[in-house]
mmCIF file of C-alpha atoms in Angstrom:
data_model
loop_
_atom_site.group_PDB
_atom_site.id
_atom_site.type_symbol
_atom_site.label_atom_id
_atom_site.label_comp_id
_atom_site.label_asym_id
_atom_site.label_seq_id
_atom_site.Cartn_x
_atom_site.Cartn_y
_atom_site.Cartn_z
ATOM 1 C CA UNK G 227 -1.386 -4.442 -25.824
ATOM 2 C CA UNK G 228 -2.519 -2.425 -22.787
ATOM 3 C CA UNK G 229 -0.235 -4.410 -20.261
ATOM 4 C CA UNK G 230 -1.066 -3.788 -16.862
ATOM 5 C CA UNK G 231 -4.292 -1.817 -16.313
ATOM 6 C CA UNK G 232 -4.974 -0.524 -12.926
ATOM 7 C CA UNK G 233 -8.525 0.971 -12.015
ATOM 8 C CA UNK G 234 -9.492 3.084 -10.124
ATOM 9 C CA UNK G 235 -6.360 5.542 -10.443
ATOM 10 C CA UNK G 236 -7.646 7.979 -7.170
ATOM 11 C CA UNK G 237 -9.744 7.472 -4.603
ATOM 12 C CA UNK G 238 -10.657 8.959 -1.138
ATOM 13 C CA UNK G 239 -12.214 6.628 1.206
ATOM 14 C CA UNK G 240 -13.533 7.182 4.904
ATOM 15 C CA UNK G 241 -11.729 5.491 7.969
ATOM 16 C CA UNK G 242 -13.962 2.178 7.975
ATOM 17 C CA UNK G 243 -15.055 1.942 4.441
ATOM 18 C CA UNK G 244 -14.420 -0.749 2.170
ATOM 19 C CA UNK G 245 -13.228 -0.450 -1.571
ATOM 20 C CA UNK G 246 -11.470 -2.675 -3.937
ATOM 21 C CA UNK G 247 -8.916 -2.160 -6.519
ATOM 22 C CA UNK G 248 -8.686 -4.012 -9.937
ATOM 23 C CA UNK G 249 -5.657 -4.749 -11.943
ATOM 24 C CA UNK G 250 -5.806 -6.304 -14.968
ATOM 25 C CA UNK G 251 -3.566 -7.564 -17.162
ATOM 26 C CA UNK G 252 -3.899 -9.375 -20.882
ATOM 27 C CA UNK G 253 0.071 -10.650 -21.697
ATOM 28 C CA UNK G 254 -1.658 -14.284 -20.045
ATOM 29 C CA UNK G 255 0.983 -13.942 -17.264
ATOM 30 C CA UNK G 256 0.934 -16.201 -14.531
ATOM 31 C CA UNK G 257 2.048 -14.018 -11.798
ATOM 32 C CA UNK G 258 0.508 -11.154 -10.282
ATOM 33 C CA UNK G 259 1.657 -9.170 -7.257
ATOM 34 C CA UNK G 260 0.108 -6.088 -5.360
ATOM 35 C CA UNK G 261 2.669 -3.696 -3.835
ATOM 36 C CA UNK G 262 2.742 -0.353 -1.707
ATOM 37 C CA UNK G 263 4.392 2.680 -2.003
ATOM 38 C CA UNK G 264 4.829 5.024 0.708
ATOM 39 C CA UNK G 265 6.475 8.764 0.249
ATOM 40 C CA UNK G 266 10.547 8.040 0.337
ATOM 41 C CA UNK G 267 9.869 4.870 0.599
ATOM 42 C CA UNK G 268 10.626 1.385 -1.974
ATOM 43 C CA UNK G 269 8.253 -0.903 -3.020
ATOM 44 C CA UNK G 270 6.440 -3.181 -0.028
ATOM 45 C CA UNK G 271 4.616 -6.628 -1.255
ATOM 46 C CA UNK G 272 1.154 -7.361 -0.248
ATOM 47 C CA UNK G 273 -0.232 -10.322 -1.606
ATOM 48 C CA UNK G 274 1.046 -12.132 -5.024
ATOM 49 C CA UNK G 275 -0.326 -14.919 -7.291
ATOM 50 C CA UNK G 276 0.854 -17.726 -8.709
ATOM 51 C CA UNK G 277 -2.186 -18.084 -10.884
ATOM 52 C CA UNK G 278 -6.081 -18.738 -11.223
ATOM 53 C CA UNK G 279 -7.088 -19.275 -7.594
ATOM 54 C CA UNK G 280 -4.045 -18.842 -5.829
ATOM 55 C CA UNK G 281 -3.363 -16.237 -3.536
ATOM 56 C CA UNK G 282 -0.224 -15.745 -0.407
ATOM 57 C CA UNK G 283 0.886 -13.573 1.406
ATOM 58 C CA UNK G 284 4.076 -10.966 0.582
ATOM 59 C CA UNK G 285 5.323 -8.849 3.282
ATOM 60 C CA UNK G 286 2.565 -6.726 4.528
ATOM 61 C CA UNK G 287 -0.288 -8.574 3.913
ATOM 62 C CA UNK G 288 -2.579 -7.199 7.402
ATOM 63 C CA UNK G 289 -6.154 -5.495 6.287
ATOM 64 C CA UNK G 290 -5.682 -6.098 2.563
ATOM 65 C CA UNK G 291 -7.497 -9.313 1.017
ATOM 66 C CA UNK G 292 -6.615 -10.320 -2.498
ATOM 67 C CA UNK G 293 -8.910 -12.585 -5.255
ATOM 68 C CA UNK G 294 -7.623 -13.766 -8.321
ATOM 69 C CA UNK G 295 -10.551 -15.673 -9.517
ATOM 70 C CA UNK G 296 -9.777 -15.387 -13.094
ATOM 71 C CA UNK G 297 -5.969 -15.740 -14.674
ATOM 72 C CA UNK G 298 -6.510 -11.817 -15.895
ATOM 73 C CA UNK G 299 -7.345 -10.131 -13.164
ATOM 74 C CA UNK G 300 -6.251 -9.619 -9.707
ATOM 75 C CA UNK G 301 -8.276 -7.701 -7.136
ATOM 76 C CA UNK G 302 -7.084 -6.292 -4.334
ATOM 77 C CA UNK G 303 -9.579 -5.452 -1.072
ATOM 78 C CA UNK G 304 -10.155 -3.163 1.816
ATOM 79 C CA UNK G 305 -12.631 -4.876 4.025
ATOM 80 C CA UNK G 306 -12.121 -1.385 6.515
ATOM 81 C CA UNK G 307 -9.764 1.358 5.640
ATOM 82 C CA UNK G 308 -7.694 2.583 7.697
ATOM 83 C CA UNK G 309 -5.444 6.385 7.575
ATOM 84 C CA UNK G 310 -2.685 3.924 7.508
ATOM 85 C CA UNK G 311 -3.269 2.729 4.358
ATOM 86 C CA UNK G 312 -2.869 5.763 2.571
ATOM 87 C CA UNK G 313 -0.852 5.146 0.152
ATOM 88 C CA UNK G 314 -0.086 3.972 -3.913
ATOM 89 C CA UNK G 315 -0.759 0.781 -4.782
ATOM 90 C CA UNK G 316 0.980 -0.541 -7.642
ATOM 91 C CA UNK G 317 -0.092 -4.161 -9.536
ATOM 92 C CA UNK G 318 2.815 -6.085 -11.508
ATOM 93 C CA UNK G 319 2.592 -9.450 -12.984
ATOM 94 C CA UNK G 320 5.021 -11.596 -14.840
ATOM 95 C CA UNK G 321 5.418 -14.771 -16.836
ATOM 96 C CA UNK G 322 5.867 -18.396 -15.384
ATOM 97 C CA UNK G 323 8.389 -20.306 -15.211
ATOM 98 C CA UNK G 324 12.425 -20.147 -13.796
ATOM 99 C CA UNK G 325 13.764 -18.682 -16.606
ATOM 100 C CA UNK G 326 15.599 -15.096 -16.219
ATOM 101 C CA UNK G 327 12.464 -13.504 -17.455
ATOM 102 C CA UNK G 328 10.895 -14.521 -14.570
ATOM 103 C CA UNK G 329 12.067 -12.024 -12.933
ATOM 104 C CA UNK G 330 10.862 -9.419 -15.139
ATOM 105 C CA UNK G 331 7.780 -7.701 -13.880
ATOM 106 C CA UNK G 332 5.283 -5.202 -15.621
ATOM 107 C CA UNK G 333 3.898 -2.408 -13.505
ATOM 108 C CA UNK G 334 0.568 -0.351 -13.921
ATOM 109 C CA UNK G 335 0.331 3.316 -13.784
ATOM 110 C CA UNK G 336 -0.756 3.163 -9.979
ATOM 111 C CA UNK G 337 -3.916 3.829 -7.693
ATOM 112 C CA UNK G 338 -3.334 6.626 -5.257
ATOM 113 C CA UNK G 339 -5.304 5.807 -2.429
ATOM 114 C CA UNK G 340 -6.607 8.186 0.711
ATOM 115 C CA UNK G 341 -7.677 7.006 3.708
ATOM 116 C CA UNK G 342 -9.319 10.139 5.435
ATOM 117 C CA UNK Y 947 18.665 -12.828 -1.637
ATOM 118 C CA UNK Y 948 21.926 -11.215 -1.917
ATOM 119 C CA UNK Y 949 21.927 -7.188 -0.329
ATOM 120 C CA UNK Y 950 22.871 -4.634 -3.074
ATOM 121 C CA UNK Y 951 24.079 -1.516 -2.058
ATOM 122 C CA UNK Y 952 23.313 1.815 -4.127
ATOM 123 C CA UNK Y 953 24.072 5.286 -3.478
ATOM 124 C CA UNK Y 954 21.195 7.176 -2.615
ATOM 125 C CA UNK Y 955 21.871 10.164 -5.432
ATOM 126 C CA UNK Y 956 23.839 11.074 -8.265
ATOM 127 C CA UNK Y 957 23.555 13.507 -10.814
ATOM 128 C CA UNK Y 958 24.635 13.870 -14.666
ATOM 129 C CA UNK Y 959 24.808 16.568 -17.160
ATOM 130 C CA UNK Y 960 22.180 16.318 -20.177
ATOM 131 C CA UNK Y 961 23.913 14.153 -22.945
ATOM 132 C CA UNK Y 962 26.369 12.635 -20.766
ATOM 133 C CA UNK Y 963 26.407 8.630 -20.016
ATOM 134 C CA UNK Y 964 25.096 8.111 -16.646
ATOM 135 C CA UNK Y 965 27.179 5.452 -14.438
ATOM 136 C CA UNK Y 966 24.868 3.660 -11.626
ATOM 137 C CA UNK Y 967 26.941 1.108 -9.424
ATOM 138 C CA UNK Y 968 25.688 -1.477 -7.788
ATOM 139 C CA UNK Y 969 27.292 -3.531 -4.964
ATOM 140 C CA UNK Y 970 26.373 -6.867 -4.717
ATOM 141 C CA UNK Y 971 29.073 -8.567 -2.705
ATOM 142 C CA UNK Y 972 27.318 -11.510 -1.374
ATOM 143 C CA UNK Y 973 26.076 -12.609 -4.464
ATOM 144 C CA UNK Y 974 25.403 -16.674 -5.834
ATOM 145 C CA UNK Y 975 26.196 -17.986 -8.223
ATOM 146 C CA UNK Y 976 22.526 -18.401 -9.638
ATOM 147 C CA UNK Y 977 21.616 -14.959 -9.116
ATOM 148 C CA UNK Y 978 20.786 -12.512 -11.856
ATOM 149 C CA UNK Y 979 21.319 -8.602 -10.939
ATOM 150 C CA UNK Y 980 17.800 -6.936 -12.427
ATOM 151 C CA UNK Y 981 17.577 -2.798 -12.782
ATOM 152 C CA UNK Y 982 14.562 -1.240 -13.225
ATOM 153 C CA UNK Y 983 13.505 2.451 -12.742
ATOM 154 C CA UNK Y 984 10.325 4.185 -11.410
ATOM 155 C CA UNK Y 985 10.173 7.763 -12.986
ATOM 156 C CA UNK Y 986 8.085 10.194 -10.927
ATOM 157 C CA UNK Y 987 4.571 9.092 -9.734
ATOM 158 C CA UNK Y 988 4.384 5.992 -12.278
ATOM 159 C CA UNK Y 989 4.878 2.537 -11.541
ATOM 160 C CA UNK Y 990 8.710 0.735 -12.025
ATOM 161 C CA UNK Y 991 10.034 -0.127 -14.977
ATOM 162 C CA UNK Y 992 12.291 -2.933 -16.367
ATOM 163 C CA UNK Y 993 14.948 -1.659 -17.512
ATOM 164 C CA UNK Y 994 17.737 -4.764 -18.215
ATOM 165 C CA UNK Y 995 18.987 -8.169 -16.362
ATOM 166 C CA UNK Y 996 21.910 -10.181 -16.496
ATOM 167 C CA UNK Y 997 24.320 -13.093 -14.740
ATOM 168 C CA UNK Y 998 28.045 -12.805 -15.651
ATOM 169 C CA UNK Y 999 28.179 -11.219 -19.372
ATOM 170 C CA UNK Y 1000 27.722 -7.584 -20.067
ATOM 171 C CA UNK Y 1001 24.467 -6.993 -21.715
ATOM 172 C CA UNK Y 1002 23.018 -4.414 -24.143
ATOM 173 C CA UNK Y 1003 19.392 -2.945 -25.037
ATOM 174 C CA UNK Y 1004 17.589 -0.258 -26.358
ATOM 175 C CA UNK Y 1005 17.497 1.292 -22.907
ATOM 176 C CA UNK Y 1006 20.890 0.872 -21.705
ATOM 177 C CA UNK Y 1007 24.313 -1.443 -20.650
ATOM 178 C CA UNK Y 1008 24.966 -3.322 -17.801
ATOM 179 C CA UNK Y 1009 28.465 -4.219 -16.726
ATOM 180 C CA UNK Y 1010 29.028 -6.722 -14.237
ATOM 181 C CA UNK Y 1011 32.704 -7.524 -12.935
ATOM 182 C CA UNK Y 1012 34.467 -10.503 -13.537
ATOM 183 C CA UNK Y 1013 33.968 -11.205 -9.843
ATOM 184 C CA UNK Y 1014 29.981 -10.029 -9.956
ATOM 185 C CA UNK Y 1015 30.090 -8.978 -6.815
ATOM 186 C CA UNK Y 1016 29.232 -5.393 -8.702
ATOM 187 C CA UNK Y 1017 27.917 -3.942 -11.274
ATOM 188 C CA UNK Y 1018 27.405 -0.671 -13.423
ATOM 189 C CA UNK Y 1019 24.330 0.659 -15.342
ATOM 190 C CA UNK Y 1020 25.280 2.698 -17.732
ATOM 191 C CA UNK Y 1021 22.671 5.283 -19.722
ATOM 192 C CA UNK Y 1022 24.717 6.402 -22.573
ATOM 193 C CA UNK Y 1023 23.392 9.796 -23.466
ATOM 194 C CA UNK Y 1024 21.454 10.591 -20.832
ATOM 195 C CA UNK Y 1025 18.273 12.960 -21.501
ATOM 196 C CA UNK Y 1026 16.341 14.714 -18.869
ATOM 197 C CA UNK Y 1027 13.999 12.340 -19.421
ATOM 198 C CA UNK Y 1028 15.936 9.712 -17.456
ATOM 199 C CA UNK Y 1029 15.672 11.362 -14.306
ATOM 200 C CA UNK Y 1030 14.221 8.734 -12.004
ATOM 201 C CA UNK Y 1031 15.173 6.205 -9.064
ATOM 202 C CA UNK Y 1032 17.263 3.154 -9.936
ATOM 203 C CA UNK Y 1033 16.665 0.258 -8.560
ATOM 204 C CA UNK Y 1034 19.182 -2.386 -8.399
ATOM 205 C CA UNK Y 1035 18.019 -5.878 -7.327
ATOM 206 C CA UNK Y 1036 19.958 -9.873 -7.352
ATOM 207 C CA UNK Y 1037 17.013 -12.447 -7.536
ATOM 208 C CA UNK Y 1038 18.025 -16.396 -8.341
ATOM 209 C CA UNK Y 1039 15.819 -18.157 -10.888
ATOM 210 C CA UNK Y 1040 13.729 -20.453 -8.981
ATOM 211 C CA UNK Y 1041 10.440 -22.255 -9.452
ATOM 212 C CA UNK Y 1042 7.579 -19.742 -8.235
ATOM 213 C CA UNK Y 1043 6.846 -16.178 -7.756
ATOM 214 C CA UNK Y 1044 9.575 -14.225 -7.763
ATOM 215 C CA UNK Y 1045 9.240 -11.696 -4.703
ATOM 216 C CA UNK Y 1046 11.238 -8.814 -6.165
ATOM 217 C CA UNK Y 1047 12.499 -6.414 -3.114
ATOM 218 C CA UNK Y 1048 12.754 -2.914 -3.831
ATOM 219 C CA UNK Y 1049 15.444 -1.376 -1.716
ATOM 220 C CA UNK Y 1050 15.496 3.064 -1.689
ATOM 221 C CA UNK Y 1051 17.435 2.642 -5.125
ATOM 222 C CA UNK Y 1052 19.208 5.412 -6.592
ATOM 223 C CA UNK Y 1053 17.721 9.137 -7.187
ATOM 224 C CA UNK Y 1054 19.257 9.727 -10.949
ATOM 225 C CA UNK Y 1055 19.199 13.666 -11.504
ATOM 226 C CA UNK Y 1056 19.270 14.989 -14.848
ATOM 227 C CA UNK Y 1057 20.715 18.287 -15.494
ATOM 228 C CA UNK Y 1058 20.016 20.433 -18.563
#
């Protein structure tokens, strides 16, 4: 099992371009959330999923959109970087259900993202 | 969700059992206290979970008082390997994505 793939792993964009960022993930979990990590900073949700076609809104959702048009993958998008955005994105997902392993989410490696 | 409070660094000498605490003072009684870890520059890992019992793994122990309003990770032979940021979080099970919130954790220094 590769788990949680995240592509690309770097990229350097230009203030205004667009880009999106693919995580995949093949344990048929429900659940799939995109997070931010800034230097010295935790974790900061984006957008999650409660499955195929679902999408909401986690803490900082502003200039990100998020498709999750099949159960496997979620993609997050740019529509027009900004500097702020720097950062690395991490994808989790997890399994359904309220049950204590709920709770337990599988990262990707990471895409470190530059916003020039 | 309940606040946890970590401190923000310890260290440990190679081999030695590494002792995380966790305050979780305002926690319910349907809350489990999670721990992952995020080593350098990858993403967080999982690392154990649990409600009132102490539990065991591969990866490590988790103590939680009789009162659970703390608890203790504990890495029993530490290698330098472990060094990472600990992240201690109380999440209830309910229906739905679970929004985990990753607080500034605990910088885990191993020393050779």
């Amino acid at each position: 099992n590769a788990g949680v793939t995240q592509t690309p792993k770097f990229r350097v964009l230009k203030t205004g371009q667009s880009m999106t960022l693919l995580c995949a993930q093949d344990m048929n979990h429900e659940y799939m959330y995109w997070y931010r990590q800034d230097p010295g900073m935790g974790l900061r949700l984006i957008h999650y999923s409660v499955g195929e076609g679902t999408t909401a809104k986690g803490e900082v959702p502003d200039g990100y959109n998020v498709s999750r048009l099949k159960k496997q993958n979620f993609l997050l998008g740019l529509e027009s970087a900004a500097p702020s955005q720097t950062s690395v994105y991490f994808c989790a997902s997890a399994k359904q259900g309220a049950s204590s392993g709920a709770n337990v989410l599988t990262f990707g490696a990471g895409s470190r993202l530059t916003v020039l | 969700d309940a606040k946890t409070t970590q401190p923000p660094s310890m260290d440990c000498a190679e081999g030695r059992a590494a002792n995380l605490p966790c305050n979780h003072s305002t926690i319910s009684g349907n809350e489990y206290v999670y721990w992952y870890r995020q080593i350098h520059s990858q993403g967080p890992q999982y690392i154990i979970h649990g409600l009132k019992n102490n539990e065991t793994n591969e990866m490590a122990s988790l103590i939680i008082t009789e009162d659970r309003k703390s608890s203790t990770l504990i890495l029993p032979h530490a290698t330098l390997r472990d060094t990472a940021v600990y992240y201690c979080i109380v999440r209830p099970l309910i229906q739905g994505a679970q929004k985990l919130v990753f607080g500034q954790g605990t910088r885990l220094t191993i020393n050779p």
